[in-house]
Coordinates of C-alpha atoms and ligand atoms in Angstrom, one line a residue:
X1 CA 0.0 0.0 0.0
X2 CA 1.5 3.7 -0.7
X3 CA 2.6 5.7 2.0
X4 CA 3.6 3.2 4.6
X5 CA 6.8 3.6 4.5
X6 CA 8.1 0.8 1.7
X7 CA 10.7 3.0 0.5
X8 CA 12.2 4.0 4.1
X9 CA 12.1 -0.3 4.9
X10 CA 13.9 -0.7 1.2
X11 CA 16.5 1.8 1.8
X12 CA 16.8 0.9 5.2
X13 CA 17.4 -2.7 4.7
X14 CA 20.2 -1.7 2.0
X15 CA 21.9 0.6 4.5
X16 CA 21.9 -2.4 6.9
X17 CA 23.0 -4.5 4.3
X18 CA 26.0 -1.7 3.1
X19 CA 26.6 -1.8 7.1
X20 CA 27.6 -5.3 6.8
X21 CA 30.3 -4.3 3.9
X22 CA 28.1 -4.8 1.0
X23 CA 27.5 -3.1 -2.0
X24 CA 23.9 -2.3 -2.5
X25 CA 22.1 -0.2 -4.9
X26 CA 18.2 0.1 -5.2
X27 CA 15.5 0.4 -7.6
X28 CA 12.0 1.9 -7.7
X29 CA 9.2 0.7 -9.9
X30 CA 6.1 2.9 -10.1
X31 CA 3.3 1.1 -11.5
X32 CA 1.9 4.1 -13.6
X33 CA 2.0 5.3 -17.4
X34 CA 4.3 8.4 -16.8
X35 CA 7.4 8.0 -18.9
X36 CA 9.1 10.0 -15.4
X37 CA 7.6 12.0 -12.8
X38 CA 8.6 15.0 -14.2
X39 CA 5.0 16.4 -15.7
X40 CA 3.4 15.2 -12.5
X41 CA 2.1 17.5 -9.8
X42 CA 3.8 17.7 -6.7
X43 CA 0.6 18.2 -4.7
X44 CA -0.1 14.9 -6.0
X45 CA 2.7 12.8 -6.6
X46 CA 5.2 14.4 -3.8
X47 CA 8.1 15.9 -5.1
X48 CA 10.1 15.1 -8.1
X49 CA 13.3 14.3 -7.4
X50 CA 16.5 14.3 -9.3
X51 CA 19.5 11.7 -9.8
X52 CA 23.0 13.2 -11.1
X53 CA 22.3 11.8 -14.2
X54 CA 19.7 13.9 -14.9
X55 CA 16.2 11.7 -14.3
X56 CA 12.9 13.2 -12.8
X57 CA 12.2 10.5 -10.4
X58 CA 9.8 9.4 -7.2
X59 CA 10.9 11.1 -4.1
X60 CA 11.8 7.8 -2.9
X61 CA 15.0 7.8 -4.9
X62 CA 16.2 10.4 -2.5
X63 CA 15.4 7.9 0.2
X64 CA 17.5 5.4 -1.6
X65 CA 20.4 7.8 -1.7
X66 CA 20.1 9.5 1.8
X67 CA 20.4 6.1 3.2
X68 CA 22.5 4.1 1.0
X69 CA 24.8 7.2 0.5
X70 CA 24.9 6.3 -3.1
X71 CA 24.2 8.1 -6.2
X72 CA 21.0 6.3 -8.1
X73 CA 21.2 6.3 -12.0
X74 CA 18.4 6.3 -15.0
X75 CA 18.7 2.2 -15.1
X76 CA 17.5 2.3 -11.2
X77 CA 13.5 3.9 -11.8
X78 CA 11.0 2.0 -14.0
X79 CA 7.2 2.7 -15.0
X80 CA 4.7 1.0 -17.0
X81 CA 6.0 3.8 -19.3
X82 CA 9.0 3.4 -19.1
X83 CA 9.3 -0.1 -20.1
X84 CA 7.1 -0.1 -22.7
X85 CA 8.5 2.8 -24.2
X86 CA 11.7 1.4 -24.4
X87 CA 10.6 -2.2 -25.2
X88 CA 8.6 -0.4 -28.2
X89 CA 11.4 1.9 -28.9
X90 CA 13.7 -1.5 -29.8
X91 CA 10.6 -2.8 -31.6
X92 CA 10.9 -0.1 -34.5
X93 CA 14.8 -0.7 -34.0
X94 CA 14.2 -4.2 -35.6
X95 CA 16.0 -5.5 -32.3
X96 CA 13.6 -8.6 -31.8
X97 CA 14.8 -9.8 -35.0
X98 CA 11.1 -9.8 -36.6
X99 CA 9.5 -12.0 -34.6
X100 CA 5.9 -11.1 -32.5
X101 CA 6.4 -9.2 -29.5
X102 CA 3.9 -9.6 -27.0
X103 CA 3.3 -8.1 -23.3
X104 CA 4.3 -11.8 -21.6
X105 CA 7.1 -12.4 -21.8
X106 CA 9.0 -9.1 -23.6
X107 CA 7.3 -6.6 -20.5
X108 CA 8.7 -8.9 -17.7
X109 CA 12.1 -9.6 -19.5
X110 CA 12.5 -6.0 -20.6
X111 CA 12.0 -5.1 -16.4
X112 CA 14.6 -8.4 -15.5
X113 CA 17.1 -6.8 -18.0
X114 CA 16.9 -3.3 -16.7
X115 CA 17.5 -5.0 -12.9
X116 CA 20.5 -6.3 -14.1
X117 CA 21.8 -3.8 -15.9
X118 CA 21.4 -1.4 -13.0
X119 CA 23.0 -3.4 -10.7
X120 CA 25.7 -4.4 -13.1
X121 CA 26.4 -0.5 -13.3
X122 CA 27.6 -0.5 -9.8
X123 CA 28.7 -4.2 -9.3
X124 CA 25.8 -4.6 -6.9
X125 CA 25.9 -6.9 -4.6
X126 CA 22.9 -6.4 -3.9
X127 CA 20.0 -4.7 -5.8
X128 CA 17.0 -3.5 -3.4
X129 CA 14.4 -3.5 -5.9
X130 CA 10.7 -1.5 -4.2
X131 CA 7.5 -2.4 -6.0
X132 CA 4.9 0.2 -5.4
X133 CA 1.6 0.3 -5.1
X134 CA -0.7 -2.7 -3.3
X135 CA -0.6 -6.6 -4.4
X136 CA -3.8 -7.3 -6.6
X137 CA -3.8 -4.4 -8.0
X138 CA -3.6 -4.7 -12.2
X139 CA -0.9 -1.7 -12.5
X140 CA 1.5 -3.6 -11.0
X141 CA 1.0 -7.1 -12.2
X142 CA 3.9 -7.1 -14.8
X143 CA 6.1 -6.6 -12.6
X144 CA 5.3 -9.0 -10.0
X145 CA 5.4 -11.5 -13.1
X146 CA 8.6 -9.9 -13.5
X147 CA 9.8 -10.8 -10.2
X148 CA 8.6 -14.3 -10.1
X149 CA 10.1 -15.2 -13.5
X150 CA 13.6 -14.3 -11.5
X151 CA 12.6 -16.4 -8.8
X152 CA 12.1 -19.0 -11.0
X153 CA 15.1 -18.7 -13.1
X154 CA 17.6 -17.6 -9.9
X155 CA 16.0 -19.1 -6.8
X156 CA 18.8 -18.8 -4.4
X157 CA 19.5 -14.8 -5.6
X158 CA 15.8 -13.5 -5.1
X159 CA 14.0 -13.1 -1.8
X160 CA 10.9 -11.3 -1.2
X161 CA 9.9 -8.8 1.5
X162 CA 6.2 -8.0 2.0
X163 CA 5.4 -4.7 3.7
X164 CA 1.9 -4.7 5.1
X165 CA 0.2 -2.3 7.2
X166 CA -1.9 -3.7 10.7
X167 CA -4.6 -1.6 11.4
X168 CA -5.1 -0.9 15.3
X169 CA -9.1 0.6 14.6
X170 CA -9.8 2.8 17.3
X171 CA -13.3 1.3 18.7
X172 CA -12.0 -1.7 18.9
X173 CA -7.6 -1.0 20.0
X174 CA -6.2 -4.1 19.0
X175 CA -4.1 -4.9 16.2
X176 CA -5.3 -6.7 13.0
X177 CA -3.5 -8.9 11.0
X178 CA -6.7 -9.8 8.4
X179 CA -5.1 -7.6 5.4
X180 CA -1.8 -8.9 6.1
X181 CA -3.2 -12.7 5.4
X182 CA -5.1 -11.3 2.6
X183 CA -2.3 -9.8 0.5
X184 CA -0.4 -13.0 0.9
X185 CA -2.7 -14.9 -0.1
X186 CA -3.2 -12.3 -2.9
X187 CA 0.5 -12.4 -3.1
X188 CA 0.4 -16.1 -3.5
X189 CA -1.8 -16.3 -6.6
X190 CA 0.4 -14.3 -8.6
X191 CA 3.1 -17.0 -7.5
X192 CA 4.7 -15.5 -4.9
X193 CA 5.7 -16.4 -1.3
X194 CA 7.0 -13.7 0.9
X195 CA 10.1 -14.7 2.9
X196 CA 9.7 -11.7 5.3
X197 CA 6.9 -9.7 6.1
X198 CA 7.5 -5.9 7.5
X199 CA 4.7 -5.4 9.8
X200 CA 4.0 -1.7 9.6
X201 CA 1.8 -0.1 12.0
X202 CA 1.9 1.8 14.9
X203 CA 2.6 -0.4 17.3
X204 CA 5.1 -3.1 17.6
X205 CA 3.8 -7.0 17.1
X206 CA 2.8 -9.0 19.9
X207 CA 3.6 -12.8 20.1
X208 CA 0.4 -14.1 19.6
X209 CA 0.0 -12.1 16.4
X210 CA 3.5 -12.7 14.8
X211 CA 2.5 -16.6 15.5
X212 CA -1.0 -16.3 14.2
X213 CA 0.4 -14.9 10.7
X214 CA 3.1 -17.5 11.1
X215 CA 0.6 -19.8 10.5
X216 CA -1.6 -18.3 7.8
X217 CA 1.0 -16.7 5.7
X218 CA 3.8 -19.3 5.6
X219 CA 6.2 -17.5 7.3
X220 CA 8.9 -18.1 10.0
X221 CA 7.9 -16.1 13.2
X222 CA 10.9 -14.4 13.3
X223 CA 10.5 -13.8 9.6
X224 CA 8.1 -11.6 10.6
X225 CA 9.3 -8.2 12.1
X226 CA 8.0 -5.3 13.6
X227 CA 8.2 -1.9 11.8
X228 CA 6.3 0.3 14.6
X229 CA 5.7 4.0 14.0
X230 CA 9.1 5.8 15.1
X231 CA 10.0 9.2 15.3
X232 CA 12.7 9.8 13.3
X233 CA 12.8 7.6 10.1
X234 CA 16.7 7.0 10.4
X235 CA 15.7 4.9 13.3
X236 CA 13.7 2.0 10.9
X237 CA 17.5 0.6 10.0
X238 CA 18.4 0.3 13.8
X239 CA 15.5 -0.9 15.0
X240 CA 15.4 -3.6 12.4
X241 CA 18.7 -4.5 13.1
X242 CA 17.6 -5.4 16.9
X243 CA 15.6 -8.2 15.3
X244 CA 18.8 -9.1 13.5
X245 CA 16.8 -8.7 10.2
X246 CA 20.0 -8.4 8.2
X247 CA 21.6 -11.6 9.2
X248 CA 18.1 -13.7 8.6
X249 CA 18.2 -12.0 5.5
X250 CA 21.8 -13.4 4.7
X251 CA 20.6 -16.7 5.8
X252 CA 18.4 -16.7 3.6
X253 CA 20.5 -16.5 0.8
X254 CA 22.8 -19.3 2.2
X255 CA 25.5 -16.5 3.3
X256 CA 27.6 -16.5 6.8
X257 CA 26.5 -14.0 9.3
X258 CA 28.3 -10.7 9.5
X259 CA 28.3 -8.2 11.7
X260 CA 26.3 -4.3 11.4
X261 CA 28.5 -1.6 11.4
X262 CA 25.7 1.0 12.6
X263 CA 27.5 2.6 14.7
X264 CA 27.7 6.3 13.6
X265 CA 23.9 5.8 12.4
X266 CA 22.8 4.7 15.9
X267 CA 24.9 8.0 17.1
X268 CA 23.2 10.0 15.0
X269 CA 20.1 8.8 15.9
X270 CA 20.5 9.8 19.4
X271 CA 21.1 13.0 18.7
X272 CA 17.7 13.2 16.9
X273 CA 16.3 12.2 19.7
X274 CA 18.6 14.1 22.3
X275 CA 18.6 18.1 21.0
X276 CA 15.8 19.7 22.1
X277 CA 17.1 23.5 21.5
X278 CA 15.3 24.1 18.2
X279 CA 16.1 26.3 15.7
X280 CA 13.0 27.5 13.7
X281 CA 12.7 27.5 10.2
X282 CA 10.3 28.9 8.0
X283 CA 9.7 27.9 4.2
X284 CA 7.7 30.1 2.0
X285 CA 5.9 27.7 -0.7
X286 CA 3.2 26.6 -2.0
X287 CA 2.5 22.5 -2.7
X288 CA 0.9 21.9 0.5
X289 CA -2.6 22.2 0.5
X290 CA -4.8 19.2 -0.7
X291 CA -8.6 19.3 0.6
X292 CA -8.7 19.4 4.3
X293 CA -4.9 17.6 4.5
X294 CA -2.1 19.5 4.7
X295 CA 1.2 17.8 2.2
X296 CA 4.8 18.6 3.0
X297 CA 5.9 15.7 0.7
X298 CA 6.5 18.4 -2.3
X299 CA 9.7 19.9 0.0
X300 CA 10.7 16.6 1.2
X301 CA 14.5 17.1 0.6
X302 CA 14.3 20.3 1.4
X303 CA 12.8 19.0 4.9
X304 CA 15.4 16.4 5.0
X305 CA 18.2 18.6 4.2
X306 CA 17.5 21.2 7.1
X307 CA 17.3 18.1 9.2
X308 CA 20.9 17.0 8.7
X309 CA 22.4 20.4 9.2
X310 CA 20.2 21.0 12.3
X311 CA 21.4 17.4 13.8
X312 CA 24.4 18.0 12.4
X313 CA 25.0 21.0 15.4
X314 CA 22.7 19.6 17.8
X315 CA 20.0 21.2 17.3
X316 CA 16.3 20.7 17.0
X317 CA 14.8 21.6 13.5
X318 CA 11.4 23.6 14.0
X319 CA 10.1 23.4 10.9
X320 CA 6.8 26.0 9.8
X321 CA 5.4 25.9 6.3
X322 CA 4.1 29.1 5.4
X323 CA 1.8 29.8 2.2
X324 CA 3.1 32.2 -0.1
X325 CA -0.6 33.7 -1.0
X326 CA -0.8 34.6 2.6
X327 CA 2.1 37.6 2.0
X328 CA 0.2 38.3 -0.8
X329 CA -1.2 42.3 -0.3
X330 CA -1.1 41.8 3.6
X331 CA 2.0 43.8 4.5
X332 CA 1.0 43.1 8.0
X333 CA 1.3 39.1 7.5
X334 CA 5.4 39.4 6.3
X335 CA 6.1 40.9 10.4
X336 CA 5.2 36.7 11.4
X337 CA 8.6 36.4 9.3
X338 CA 10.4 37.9 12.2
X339 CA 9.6 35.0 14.7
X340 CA 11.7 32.5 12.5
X341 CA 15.6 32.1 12.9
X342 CA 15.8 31.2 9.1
X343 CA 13.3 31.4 6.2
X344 CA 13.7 29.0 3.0
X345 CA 12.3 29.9 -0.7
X346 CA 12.4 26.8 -2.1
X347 CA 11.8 26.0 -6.6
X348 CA 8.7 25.6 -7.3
X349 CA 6.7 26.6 -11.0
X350 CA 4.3 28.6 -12.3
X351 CA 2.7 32.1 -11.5
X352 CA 0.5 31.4 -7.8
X353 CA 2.5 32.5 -5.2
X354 CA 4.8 34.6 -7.0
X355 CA 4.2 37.4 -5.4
X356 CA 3.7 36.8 -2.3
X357 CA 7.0 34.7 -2.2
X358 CA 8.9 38.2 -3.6
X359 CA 7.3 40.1 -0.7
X360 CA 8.8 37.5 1.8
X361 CA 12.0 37.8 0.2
X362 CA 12.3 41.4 0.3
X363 CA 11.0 41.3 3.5
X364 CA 14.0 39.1 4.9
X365 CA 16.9 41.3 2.8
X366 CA 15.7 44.4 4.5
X367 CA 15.1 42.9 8.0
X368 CA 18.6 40.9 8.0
X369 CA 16.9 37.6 8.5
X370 CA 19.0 34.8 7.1
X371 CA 17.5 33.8 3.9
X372 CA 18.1 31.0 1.6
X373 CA 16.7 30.6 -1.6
X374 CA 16.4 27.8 -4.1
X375 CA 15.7 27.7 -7.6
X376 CA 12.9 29.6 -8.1
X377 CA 13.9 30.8 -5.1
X378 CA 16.8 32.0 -6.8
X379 CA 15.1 33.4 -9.4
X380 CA 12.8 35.3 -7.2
X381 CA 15.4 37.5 -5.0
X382 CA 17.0 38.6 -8.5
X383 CA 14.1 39.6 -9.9
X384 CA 13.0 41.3 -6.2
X385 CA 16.7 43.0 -5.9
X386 CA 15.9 44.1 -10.2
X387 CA 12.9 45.6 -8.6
X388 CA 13.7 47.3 -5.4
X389 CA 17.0 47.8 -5.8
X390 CA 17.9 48.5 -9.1
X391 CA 14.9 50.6 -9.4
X392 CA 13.9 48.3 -12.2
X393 CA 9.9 48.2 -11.6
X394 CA 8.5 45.9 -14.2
X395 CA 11.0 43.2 -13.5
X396 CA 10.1 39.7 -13.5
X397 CA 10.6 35.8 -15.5
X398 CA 9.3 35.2 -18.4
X399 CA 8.0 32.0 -17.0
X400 CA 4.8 33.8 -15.1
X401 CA 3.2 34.7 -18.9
X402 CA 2.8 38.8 -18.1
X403 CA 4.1 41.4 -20.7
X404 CA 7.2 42.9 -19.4
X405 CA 10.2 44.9 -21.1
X406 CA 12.6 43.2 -19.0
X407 CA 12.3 40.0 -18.5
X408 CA 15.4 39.2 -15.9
X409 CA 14.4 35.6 -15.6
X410 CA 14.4 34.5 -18.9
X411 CA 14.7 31.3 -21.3
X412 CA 17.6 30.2 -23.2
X413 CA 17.1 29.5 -26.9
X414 CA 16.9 25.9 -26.3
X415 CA 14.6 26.0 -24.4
X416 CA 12.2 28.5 -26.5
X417 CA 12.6 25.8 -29.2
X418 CA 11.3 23.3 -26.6
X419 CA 8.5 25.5 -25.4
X420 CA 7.5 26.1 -28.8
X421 CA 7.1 22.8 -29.8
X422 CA 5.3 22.1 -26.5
X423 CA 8.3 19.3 -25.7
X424 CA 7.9 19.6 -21.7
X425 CA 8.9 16.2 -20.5
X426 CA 12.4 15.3 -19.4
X427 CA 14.0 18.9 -21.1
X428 CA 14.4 20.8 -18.5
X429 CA 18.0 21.9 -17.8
X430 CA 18.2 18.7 -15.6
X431 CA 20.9 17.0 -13.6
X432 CA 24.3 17.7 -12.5
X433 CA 26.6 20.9 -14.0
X434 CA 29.9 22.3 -12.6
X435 CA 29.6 25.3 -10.7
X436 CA 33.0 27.7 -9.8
X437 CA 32.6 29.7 -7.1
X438 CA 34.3 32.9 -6.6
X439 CA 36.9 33.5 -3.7
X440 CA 35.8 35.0 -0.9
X441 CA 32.1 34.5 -0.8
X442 CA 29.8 32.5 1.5
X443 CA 29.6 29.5 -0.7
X444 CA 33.3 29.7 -1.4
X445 CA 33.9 29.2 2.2
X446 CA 30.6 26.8 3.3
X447 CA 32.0 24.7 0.6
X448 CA 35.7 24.5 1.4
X449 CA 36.7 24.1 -2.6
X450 CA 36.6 26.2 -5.8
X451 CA 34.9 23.5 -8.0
X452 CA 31.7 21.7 -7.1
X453 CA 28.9 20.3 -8.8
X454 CA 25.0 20.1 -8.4
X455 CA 22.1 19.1 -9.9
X456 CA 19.6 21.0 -11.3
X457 CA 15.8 21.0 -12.3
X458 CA 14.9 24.5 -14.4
X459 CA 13.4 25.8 -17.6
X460 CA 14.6 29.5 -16.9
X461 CA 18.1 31.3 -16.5
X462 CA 19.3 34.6 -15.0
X463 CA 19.0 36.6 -18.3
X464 CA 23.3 37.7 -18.9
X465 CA 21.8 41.3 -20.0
X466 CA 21.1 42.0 -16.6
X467 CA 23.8 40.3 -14.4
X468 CA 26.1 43.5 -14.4
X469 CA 23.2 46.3 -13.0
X470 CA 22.7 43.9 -10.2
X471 CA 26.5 43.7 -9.6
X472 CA 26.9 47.7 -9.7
X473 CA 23.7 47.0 -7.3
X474 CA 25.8 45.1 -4.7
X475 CA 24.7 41.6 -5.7
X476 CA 27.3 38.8 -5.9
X477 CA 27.2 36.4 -8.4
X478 CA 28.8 33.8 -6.5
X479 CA 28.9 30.7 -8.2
X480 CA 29.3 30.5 -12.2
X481 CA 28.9 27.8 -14.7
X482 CA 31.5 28.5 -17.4
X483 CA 30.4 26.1 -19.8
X484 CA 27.3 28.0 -20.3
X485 CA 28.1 31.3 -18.9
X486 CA 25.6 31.1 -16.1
X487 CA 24.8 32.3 -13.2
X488 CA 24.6 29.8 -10.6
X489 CA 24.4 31.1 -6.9
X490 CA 23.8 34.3 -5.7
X491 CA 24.8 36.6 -2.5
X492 CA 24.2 39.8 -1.0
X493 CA 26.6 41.5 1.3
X494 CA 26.2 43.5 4.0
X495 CA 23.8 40.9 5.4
X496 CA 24.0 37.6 8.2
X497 CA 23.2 35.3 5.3
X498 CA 21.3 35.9 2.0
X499 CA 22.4 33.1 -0.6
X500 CA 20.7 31.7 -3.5
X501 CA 21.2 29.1 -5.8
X502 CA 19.6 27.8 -9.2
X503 CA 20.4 24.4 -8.7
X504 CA 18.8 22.3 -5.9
X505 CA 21.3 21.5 -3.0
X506 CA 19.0 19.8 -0.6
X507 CA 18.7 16.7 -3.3
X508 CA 22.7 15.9 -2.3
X509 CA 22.2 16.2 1.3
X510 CA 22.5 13.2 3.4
X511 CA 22.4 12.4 7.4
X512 CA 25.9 12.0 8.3
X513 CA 26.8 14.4 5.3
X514 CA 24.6 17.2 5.9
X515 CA 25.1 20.1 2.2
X516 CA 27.7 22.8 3.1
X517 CA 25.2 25.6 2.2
X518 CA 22.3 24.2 4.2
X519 CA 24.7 23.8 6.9
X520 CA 26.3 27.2 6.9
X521 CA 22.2 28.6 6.6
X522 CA 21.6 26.9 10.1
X523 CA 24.3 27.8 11.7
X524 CA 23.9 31.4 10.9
X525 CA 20.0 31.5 11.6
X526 CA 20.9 29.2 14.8
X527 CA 22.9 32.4 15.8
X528 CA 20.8 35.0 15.1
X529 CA 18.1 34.1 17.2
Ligands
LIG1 N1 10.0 27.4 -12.5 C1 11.4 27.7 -12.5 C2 12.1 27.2 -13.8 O1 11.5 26.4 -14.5 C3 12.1 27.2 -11.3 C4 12.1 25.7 -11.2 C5 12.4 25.2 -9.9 O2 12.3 25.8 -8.9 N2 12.8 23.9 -9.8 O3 13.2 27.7 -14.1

């Protein structure tokens, strides 16, 4: 079933599994027609996330790589799309020689080949592979086919995992392990037995119920382990490891026991648990309103990534999501902006919000509250500095549709080509690009080097006809791309911390590697309070 947590228990049974001096890697397979997840919207789908290689991807590839501490490739993400697309694309390539090609078995052998391939990439030891979406449904039945053909053809290399969820109803306050049975046996009639079972809930599993589906599902009881509510999810690998999930897992292939090596994780951990001075951060956005449910899965490595510099000086991150539209013609609502130690602008598309996100920023440059901005983000304090600063009034991207002389967001001709021909998926400017950063800046110094890379996700560019009116203006253009003469991160002196960058740091964050500028942001607004 979505949402409980199947990509935290696949990423943290890889980082047990790297813990044990293994090399894993791990692969997501989204049921649905989307050739990628870039076209989809976040509100909806969670946010889009993307690998150095350039793929919009499920958010649970950044699972896979905060955890595993591994870059994820194209090879590691398939759809329904995908594969057919691809198995179609070798069709008209005349690579099947001629002969029929039909969904079973070219669907399932075209996903078996992409598993091997990715993990051949990386000399895998082992390849994590997440299905998503719930047994029985007919999205996903390819690919379960898929994975019992590999059973069938590599019986000792292939174990499966079953994640279920026990409801504890509230009337009644005891655990129920009906659905569990019931999506084995599901499970079973697409020809596949679960070696483990994840039971996910929110509270651990008793002994009677662990023997009960024992019993009905086939399973060793201590084959069946308990994947409680915690809260921190960096705590599912430790606590997994205290049923000594990895070595049954090993045993299970016929391998010797070894021992975890989660030591720094399990420190980490504890200091999740064990910094209660907060720092309070404030992101301006807008992807988190559906019905009466509030979503913060659009930001979720922006989230993650304040959490790893936060932990990362023992503090607390306080985390408040604030709608742009609220800033929007309500001078009175920007003074809440002063209660925060830090405020975010993180990318985001379209015209909603726009304003109200420029107000913000201006808000922070003038009041000195540390401000970092991402992306659009980015974007936004140039074209607010354009504005205000360079007295340049009708200043804004050519992205938000509104006649303007000076459009200081603008695209490149690529991309006009692109926009033209209404080619929108998969051509943004997308993946990782070199970056030099200029001496004696904040990101010089947060980054410790000259030279770094990051990965991007953008249609729009600061427009080069502007870039030296906002120098003579005081803004920095710290961080350049050479290749393409752009502009890459921005700074403003004469301020406690006021950095933006076009590409998207938080996406190479991880726990015990928290990103030098997210870092250095927390540290300053962890100051200024
Ligand atoms: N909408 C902007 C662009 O396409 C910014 C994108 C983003 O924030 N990821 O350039």
């Amino acid at each position: 079933m979505s949402g409980i947590g199947k990509g935290v228990a696949t990423a943290s049974i890889g980082r047990i599994l790297k813990s044990k001096g293994f090399k894993v890697t791990a692969i997501k397979i989204d049921p649905y027609i989307n050739v990628d997840a870039g076209t989809m919207n976040p509100v909806e789908h969670g946010e889009v996330f993307v690998t150095e290689d350039g793929l919009e991807c499920d958010q649970d590839i950044g699972n896979y790589e905060r955890f595993l501490d591994e870059h994820i490739y194209k090879d590691n993400y398939m759809t329904t799309g995908r594969v057919y697309l691809s198995v179609i694309q070798r069709e008209r390539n005349l690579e099947y020689n001629g002969r029929c090609v039909e969904v079973v078995p070219d669907i399932p052998n075209e996903v078996i080949n992409t598993i091997k391939k990715a993990g051949n990439k990386v000399k895998a030891d082992f390849v994590m592979i997440e299905i998503g979406g719930t047994v029985g449904e007919y999205q996903n039945m390819l690919f379960l086919e898929a994975a019992r053909m590999m059973k069938l053809s590599h019986p000792k290399d292939v174990l499966f995992v079953l994640v279920s969820y026990m409801p504890v109803p509230a009337m009644i306050g005891e655990m129920k392990t009906k659905p569990t049975q019931y999506a084995v046996r599901t499970l079973n009639s697409a020809g596949i037995q679960p070696d483990v079972i994840l039971a996910r809930s929110v509270l651990s599993l008793d002994e009677p119920r662990k023997r009960k589906l024992s019993v009905s599902c086939n399973v060793h009881p201590e084959d069946i382990i308990s994947a409680p509510d915690v809260r921190s999810i960096y705590e599912v690998p430790v606590n997994f490891e205290k049923e000594d999930l990895g070595n049954r897992i090993l045993k299970k292939f016929g391998m010797r026991p070894r021992k975890s090596d989660l030591k720094e994780w399990g420190k980490y951990v504890d200091i999740i648990n064990n910094s209660p001075k907060p720092v309070s951060i404030g992101i301006v956005g807008k992807y988190f309103e559906s019905g009466k449910f509030s979503l913060v899965d659009s930001y979720i490595s922006v989230l993650e990534a304040v959490k790893h510099a936060c932990i990362a000086i023992h503090r607390k991150p306080e985390i408040t999501w604030l709608s742009a539209e609220d800033f929007e013609g309500n001078r009175m609502a920007l003074n809440k902006l002063k209660e925060f130690d830090g405020i975010i602008v993180p990318g985001g598309f379209g015209n909603r919000g726009i304003e109200g996100k420029i107000s913000a920023i201006e808000y922070c440059r003038k009041n000195k509250i540390p401000l970092f901005g991402l992306c659009l983000g980015m974007q936004l304090s140039c074209i607010e500095f354009a504005r205000n600063v360079v007295g340049i009034g009708d200043a804004t991207s050519r992205e938000f549709g509104k006649k303007s002389n000076n459009y200081v967001i603008d695209v490149m001709e690529d991309q006009r080509e692109l926009i033209k021909e209404k080619k929108y998926g998969g051509t943004m400017r997308l993946g990782s690009y070199d970056c030099h950063l200029q001496d004696g800046t904040v990101s010089r110094q947060a980054y410790g080097s000259g030279d770094i890379t990051e990965r991007h996700r953008h249609r729009y560019e600061l427009n080069n006809d502007y870039r030296k009116a906002l120098e003579e203006k005081g803004m920095i253009m710290a961080g350049i791309n050479h290749e393409k003469d752009l502009v890459e991160i921005i700074e403003l002196k004469n301020h406690p911390f006021f950095v933006a960058t076009q590409f998207h740091p938080e996406f190479k964050s991880r726990p015990l590697k928290p990103h030098p500028l997210f870092l250095q942001f927390v540290k300053t607004a962890a100051k200024s309070e």
